[in-house]
CSV table of C-alpha atoms in Angstrom, one decimal:
chain,number,residue,atom,x,y,z
A,824,MET,CA,-6.5,15.4,13.6
A,825,SER,CA,-3.0,13.7,13.6
A,826,THR,CA,-3.7,9.2,13.5
A,827,TYR,CA,-0.1,9.2,14.6
A,828,HIS,CA,0.7,6.9,17.9
A,829,TYR,CA,3.0,9.2,19.7
A,830,GLY,CA,3.5,6.8,21.9
A,831,ASN,CA,4.4,7.2,25.6
A,832,VAL,CA,5.7,11.2,25.1
A,833,ASN,CA,7.3,11.0,29.1
A,834,ASP,CA,9.4,8.0,27.8
A,835,PRO,CA,11.0,8.5,25.0
A,836,GLY,CA,12.8,5.3,24.6
A,837,ASP,CA,9.5,3.5,24.6
A,838,PHE,CA,7.7,4.3,21.3
A,839,THR,CA,6.0,2.7,18.7
A,840,ASP,CA,6.6,2.3,15.0
A,841,HIS,CA,3.7,1.1,12.9
A,842,GLY,CA,2.6,-1.5,15.3
A,843,ARG,CA,6.3,-2.7,16.8
A,844,VAL,CA,7.4,-1.2,20.3
A,845,ARG,CA,10.9,-0.6,20.1
A,846,THR,CA,13.0,0.3,23.4
A,847,SER,CA,15.8,1.8,21.8
A,848,TYR,CA,16.8,3.5,18.9
A,849,THR,CA,21.0,2.7,17.6
A,850,THR,CA,22.4,4.4,14.8
A,851,PRO,CA,23.1,2.9,11.6
A,852,ASP,CA,26.6,1.8,10.5
A,853,LEU,CA,27.0,5.5,9.0
A,854,GLY,CA,29.5,3.7,6.5
A,855,MET,CA,26.7,0.9,5.4
A,856,LEU,CA,24.1,4.4,5.1
A,857,MET,CA,27.3,6.0,2.5
A,858,ASP,CA,27.6,2.8,0.8
A,859,VAL,CA,24.0,1.7,0.2
A,860,ALA,CA,23.6,6.2,-0.5
A,861,ASP,CA,26.7,5.2,-3.7
A,862,GLN,CA,25.2,2.5,-4.8
A,863,LEU,CA,21.2,4.3,-4.7
A,864,THR,CA,23.1,7.1,-7.0
A,865,GLU,CA,24.5,4.9,-9.5
A,866,THR,CA,21.4,2.8,-9.8
A,867,LEU,CA,19.6,6.5,-10.1
A,868,HIS,CA,22.2,6.5,-13.1
A,869,ALA,CA,21.1,3.6,-15.2
A,870,GLU,CA,17.5,3.7,-13.9
A,871,TYR,CA,16.6,7.2,-13.6
A,872,PRO,CA,18.7,10.0,-14.9
A,873,GLY,CA,16.0,12.8,-13.6
A,874,LEU,CA,16.5,11.8,-10.3
A,875,VAL,CA,20.4,11.7,-9.3
A,876,GLY,CA,20.1,15.1,-7.7
A,877,SER,CA,17.5,13.2,-5.1
A,878,GLY,CA,20.7,10.3,-4.6
A,879,GLU,CA,23.0,13.0,-4.4
A,880,VAL,CA,21.1,15.0,-1.8
A,881,ILE,CA,21.4,11.6,-0.1
A,882,GLN,CA,24.8,11.5,-0.7
A,883,ARG,CA,25.8,15.2,0.9
A,884,GLU,CA,23.5,14.9,3.9
A,885,LEU,CA,25.3,11.2,5.2
A,886,ALA,CA,28.9,12.9,4.2
A,887,ARG,CA,28.3,15.7,6.1
A,888,SER,CA,27.1,13.5,9.2
A,889,ALA,CA,30.7,11.8,9.1
A,890,ASP,CA,32.4,15.3,8.9
A,891,ASP,CA,30.5,17.0,11.3
A,892,GLY,CA,29.5,14.1,13.6
A,893,LEU,CA,26.4,15.1,14.2
A,894,PRO,CA,23.3,13.0,12.9
A,895,PRO,CA,22.5,12.6,9.5
A,896,ASN,CA,19.5,15.6,8.2
A,897,ARG,CA,16.9,13.2,8.8
A,898,GLY,CA,14.1,15.7,6.4
A,899,ARG,CA,15.9,16.3,3.9
A,900,ILE,CA,17.1,12.9,3.9
A,901,ARG,CA,13.0,11.1,3.8
A,902,SER,CA,11.9,14.3,1.8
A,903,ALA,CA,15.3,12.9,-1.2
A,904,LEU,CA,14.0,9.2,-0.5
A,905,GLU,CA,10.2,10.2,-1.1
A,906,THR,CA,10.8,11.7,-4.0
A,907,ILE,CA,12.6,8.3,-5.5
A,908,ALA,CA,9.9,6.2,-3.9
A,909,ILE,CA,7.2,8.0,-5.7
A,910,ALA,CA,8.7,7.3,-9.0
A,911,ALA,CA,10.7,3.8,-8.7
A,912,SER,CA,9.3,1.0,-10.9
A,913,ALA,CA,8.3,-1.6,-8.6
A,914,GLY,CA,11.0,-4.3,-8.9
A,915,THR,CA,13.7,-1.3,-9.4
A,916,GLY,CA,17.4,-1.7,-7.9
A,917,SER,CA,16.0,1.9,-7.3
A,918,LEU,CA,13.3,1.1,-5.3
A,919,ALA,CA,14.8,-1.6,-3.4
A,920,TYR,CA,18.0,0.8,-2.6
A,921,THR,CA,15.4,4.0,-1.4
A,922,ARG,CA,13.3,0.5,0.6
A,923,HIS,CA,16.6,0.5,2.2
A,924,LEU,CA,18.1,3.5,3.6
A,925,THR,CA,13.8,3.9,4.7
A,926,GLN,CA,14.1,1.3,6.8
A,927,ALA,CA,17.8,1.5,7.5
A,928,LEU,CA,17.2,5.3,9.2
A,929,GLY,CA,14.2,4.7,10.5
A,930,LEU,CA,12.1,6.9,8.0
C-alpha cells in the first residue's frame, strides 16, 4: 500500500508536493537545466569519474527535449539523478548540482 498522497485526482492542477500545495506547474527553463547538467557532468569528471555516464544521460535527455520540443524524459533523468545522489558524498559539487536539478524538475 502506498503512502503517497495523490491530491485531488479530479483536478490535476491542485496537487501536493512534500506538504506544499502547488496550484500550477511551470516548466523550468530548458537552457538553464542544460547548463546545470553540463556543470554536473564536468564536476562528475573531477569527483566521480565512474558516474560520468549518468551525467551524460541527463545531458542527452535534455538535448533530445530541446530538439523535439517535447518534455524531457523524467524517468530516465530521475534514475540518473538517483544513481548520482546515492554515490555522491555530502558537501560535493556533484550532489549540489544533483539536488538543484531534482528540485528544478520537481522529481
